[in-house]
Amino acid sequence: MILFLLIFVPLIGAFFAWKSEKIGLKVPRFIALFVLLINFFLLIKLFYDKFLYFSGNARFPFFDEISIPWIKFFGINFHLGIDVLSFLMIFLTIFLSLVSILLSWNENVKNIGCFYFLILLIVSNIMGIFLSLDLFLFFTFLEIVCIPIYFLMIYWGRKHEDYKNCSRIANEYLIYSQLSGCILFISILGIAIHHYHLNYTWSFDFHILHYPVKNLFLRNLLICGFLVSFFIKMPIFPFHSWFPNFHKNTPISGSFDLIGILIKTSLYGILRFICMFPDYMSFIPEFFRCLGLFCIFYGIFIAFSQKNIKKIIAYTSISHMGYILIAIYSQSDIAISGILIQILSYSLSTTGLIILTRILYRNFKTYNFQEMMGLWDKMPYVPGFFLFFIMSNLGIPGTGNFVGEYLMLLGGFENFPIITSVSMIGLIFLSVLFLGIFHKIFYGVSNVIYIKDQMSRLEFFILSNLVVLLLLIGIFPNFLLQVFTCFHFINISRIILIIPTILR
């Protein structure tokens, strides 16, 4: 029952937020906040009721499942389930959504009821994506979420941007999303039809379709379809062109939702559904490892040519996805555990950078970092937080990013030392990039006498909590790794042995 509530509470709340604007402009905000807090407590209740008393295994790692028939003729069910991977992604979704709503609390948002209607609709569909264990249901949620994002971009994308520009960027996103959805739907149909020819029954159930496809050509075709579909939304080169402008023009109050979670849905899809092909590693793995290596340096070098801070964060996210792609194809349990920790840590550190970018934008009305200089003594707390989140993104020891990167690189080095060693050079260039931006913004002679719009207490509180969470993950990673024992990709015994070396 709780799994249904995680989806339908935000959906119902979205309609209440939409209509409550007539009562008062603050009411939609309170409704959105109340709905997300309900979802958070439902998740915690699920954790204590089911997870703490659950002993997972490789075949049945889900500690709660529910299935209701939907389209019986084709064997399509409203099948929901949650395991550690789903729990991690849902927790991240709720947390970043709360941050988004709190930080936009005092902003002047036009059509505020409709704005929060779309935000909660996005949250509801993302919950469905992370809980779906029926491939058709997963595809349905993945496609529906494009609609509110499209309208959010058109009507609330960058306050001072022209409508035509926002419309063009939204249309580009929609085209790429539909292309990704079309490829995914064909791939899902392919595996369902293959199952029908073998068993004479229709099914889109994850558990039932979780077996090897013996036909080599069909298997490789389906693997390619799933991967290309998810690569478009991750994004991975050469399907990335929609992402930087999309990231740059998203409404700042919704950036944590759209960027922190949207690209994670495809990464989740790879980690969840590619395991339906147990031998997917045999499908041109060298190509995908080299593609990940190329993405690392491509994203970094393109970022060097950018002046817009949000576009720089977007391109470094593409570079970050390159490391994850190499880790996925490293054939290592250690690397997979690093991916899970890195997903959490990177989302938190990037959220911190976006919040700080938001503060700079409020004062300078631009994201061009070259128009900012000498702000070290003009903006209390901002330089310190900015430096911490930059260092966290670079994987400084003591933060969660370090543990995630260390495990990904260690797992990759174990089987493919050359590619992993070359990829580590990218961290050097990334350091030069971020430290150069920091130096430009906070050092030198400032032409600004006084900064009026300083960091608020709420922003300070949220940034402080992000710092604490990153430090807790970095200093006490054993807790997360023990939790991951229920996630069947990971052999925890091998990972626990190397944790002392991480903390040494």
Short mmCIF file of N, CA and C in Angstrom, two decimals, residues 1-4 7-8 50 62-72 74-82 131-137 202-208:
data_model
loop_
_atom_site.label_atom_id
_atom_site.label_comp_id
_atom_site.label_asym_id
_atom_site.label_seq_id
_atom_site.Cartn_x
_atom_site.Cartn_y
_atom_site.Cartn_z
N MET A 1 0.82 -1.21 0.00
CA MET A 1 0.00 0.00 0.00
C MET A 1 0.86 1.26 0.00
N ILE A 2 1.96 1.23 0.76
CA ILE A 2 2.84 2.40 0.85
C ILE A 2 3.44 2.73 -0.52
N LEU A 3 3.73 1.69 -1.30
CA LEU A 3 4.31 1.93 -2.63
C LEU A 3 3.35 2.72 -3.51
N PHE A 4 2.06 2.39 -3.44
CA PHE A 4 1.06 3.16 -4.19
C PHE A 4 1.00 4.60 -3.69
N ILE A 7 3.44 7.17 -4.97
CA ILE A 7 3.15 7.70 -6.31
C ILE A 7 1.94 8.62 -6.29
N PHE A 8 0.87 8.19 -5.62
CA PHE A 8 -0.40 8.89 -5.74
C PHE A 8 -0.55 10.08 -4.77
N LYS A 50 9.89 -2.76 6.87
CA LYS A 50 10.25 -3.84 5.96
C LYS A 50 11.75 -4.07 5.85
N PHE A 62 14.06 -7.51 -3.49
CA PHE A 62 13.06 -6.49 -3.20
C PHE A 62 12.41 -6.76 -1.85
N PHE A 63 12.47 -5.75 -0.96
CA PHE A 63 11.93 -5.96 0.38
C PHE A 63 10.47 -5.56 0.48
N ASP A 64 9.87 -5.06 -0.60
CA ASP A 64 8.43 -4.86 -0.63
C ASP A 64 7.98 -4.85 -2.09
N GLU A 65 6.90 -5.56 -2.38
CA GLU A 65 6.37 -5.64 -3.75
C GLU A 65 4.85 -5.69 -3.68
N ILE A 66 4.24 -5.17 -4.73
CA ILE A 66 2.79 -5.26 -4.89
C ILE A 66 2.47 -5.27 -6.37
N SER A 67 1.53 -6.09 -6.76
CA SER A 67 1.17 -6.21 -8.18
C SER A 67 -0.34 -6.31 -8.33
N ILE A 68 -0.89 -5.45 -9.19
CA ILE A 68 -2.33 -5.45 -9.49
C ILE A 68 -2.50 -5.55 -11.00
N PRO A 69 -3.33 -6.47 -11.50
CA PRO A 69 -3.52 -6.59 -12.95
C PRO A 69 -4.00 -5.27 -13.56
N TRP A 70 -3.47 -4.97 -14.73
CA TRP A 70 -3.83 -3.73 -15.42
C TRP A 70 -4.42 -4.05 -16.80
N ILE A 71 -3.60 -4.52 -17.73
CA ILE A 71 -4.07 -4.94 -19.05
C ILE A 71 -3.80 -6.44 -19.14
N LYS A 72 -4.79 -7.23 -18.71
CA LYS A 72 -4.58 -8.67 -18.53
C LYS A 72 -4.22 -9.38 -19.82
N PHE A 74 -2.38 -8.62 -22.29
CA PHE A 74 -0.95 -8.54 -22.62
C PHE A 74 -0.06 -8.79 -21.40
N GLY A 75 -0.65 -9.21 -20.32
CA GLY A 75 0.14 -9.52 -19.13
C GLY A 75 0.80 -8.31 -18.50
N ILE A 76 0.16 -7.14 -18.65
CA ILE A 76 0.70 -5.91 -18.08
C ILE A 76 0.08 -5.67 -16.72
N ASN A 77 0.91 -5.52 -15.71
CA ASN A 77 0.45 -5.32 -14.34
C ASN A 77 0.97 -4.00 -13.78
N PHE A 78 0.23 -3.47 -12.82
CA PHE A 78 0.73 -2.33 -12.05
C PHE A 78 1.61 -2.91 -10.95
N HIS A 79 2.82 -3.30 -11.37
CA HIS A 79 3.74 -4.04 -10.51
C HIS A 79 4.80 -3.10 -9.97
N LEU A 80 4.78 -2.91 -8.65
CA LEU A 80 5.74 -2.02 -8.00
C LEU A 80 6.59 -2.81 -7.03
N GLY A 81 7.84 -2.39 -6.88
CA GLY A 81 8.74 -3.03 -5.93
C GLY A 81 9.84 -2.07 -5.54
N ILE A 82 10.39 -2.29 -4.36
CA ILE A 82 11.47 -1.42 -3.89
C ILE A 82 12.59 -2.26 -3.30
N LEU A 131 9.96 2.81 -8.96
CA LEU A 131 9.27 1.70 -8.31
C LEU A 131 8.78 0.65 -9.30
N SER A 132 8.74 0.95 -10.58
CA SER A 132 8.13 0.05 -11.56
C SER A 132 8.96 -1.21 -11.77
N LEU A 133 8.27 -2.35 -11.71
CA LEU A 133 8.88 -3.63 -12.05
C LEU A 133 8.19 -4.27 -13.26
N ASP A 134 7.33 -3.52 -13.90
CA ASP A 134 6.74 -3.92 -15.18
C ASP A 134 7.31 -2.98 -16.24
N LEU A 135 7.90 -3.55 -17.29
CA LEU A 135 8.60 -2.73 -18.27
C LEU A 135 7.67 -1.75 -18.98
N PHE A 136 6.43 -2.15 -19.24
CA PHE A 136 5.49 -1.23 -19.88
C PHE A 136 5.12 -0.09 -18.93
N LEU A 137 4.96 -0.40 -17.66
CA LEU A 137 4.66 0.62 -16.66
C LEU A 137 5.84 1.58 -16.52
N TRP A 202 1.81 -13.54 -22.94
CA TRP A 202 2.37 -12.19 -22.92
C TRP A 202 2.77 -11.81 -21.50
N SER A 203 3.89 -11.12 -21.38
CA SER A 203 4.31 -10.60 -20.08
C SER A 203 5.33 -9.48 -20.29
N PHE A 204 5.21 -8.46 -19.45
CA PHE A 204 6.21 -7.39 -19.41
C PHE A 204 6.84 -7.31 -18.02
N ASP A 205 6.68 -8.37 -17.24
CA ASP A 205 7.16 -8.39 -15.87
C ASP A 205 8.67 -8.56 -15.82
N PHE A 206 9.31 -7.75 -14.99
CA PHE A 206 10.77 -7.77 -14.87
C PHE A 206 11.27 -9.15 -14.43
N HIS A 207 10.60 -9.77 -13.47
CA HIS A 207 11.06 -11.07 -12.95
C HIS A 207 10.92 -12.16 -14.02
N ILE A 208 9.84 -12.12 -14.79
CA ILE A 208 9.60 -13.16 -15.78
C ILE A 208 10.54 -13.02 -16.98
#
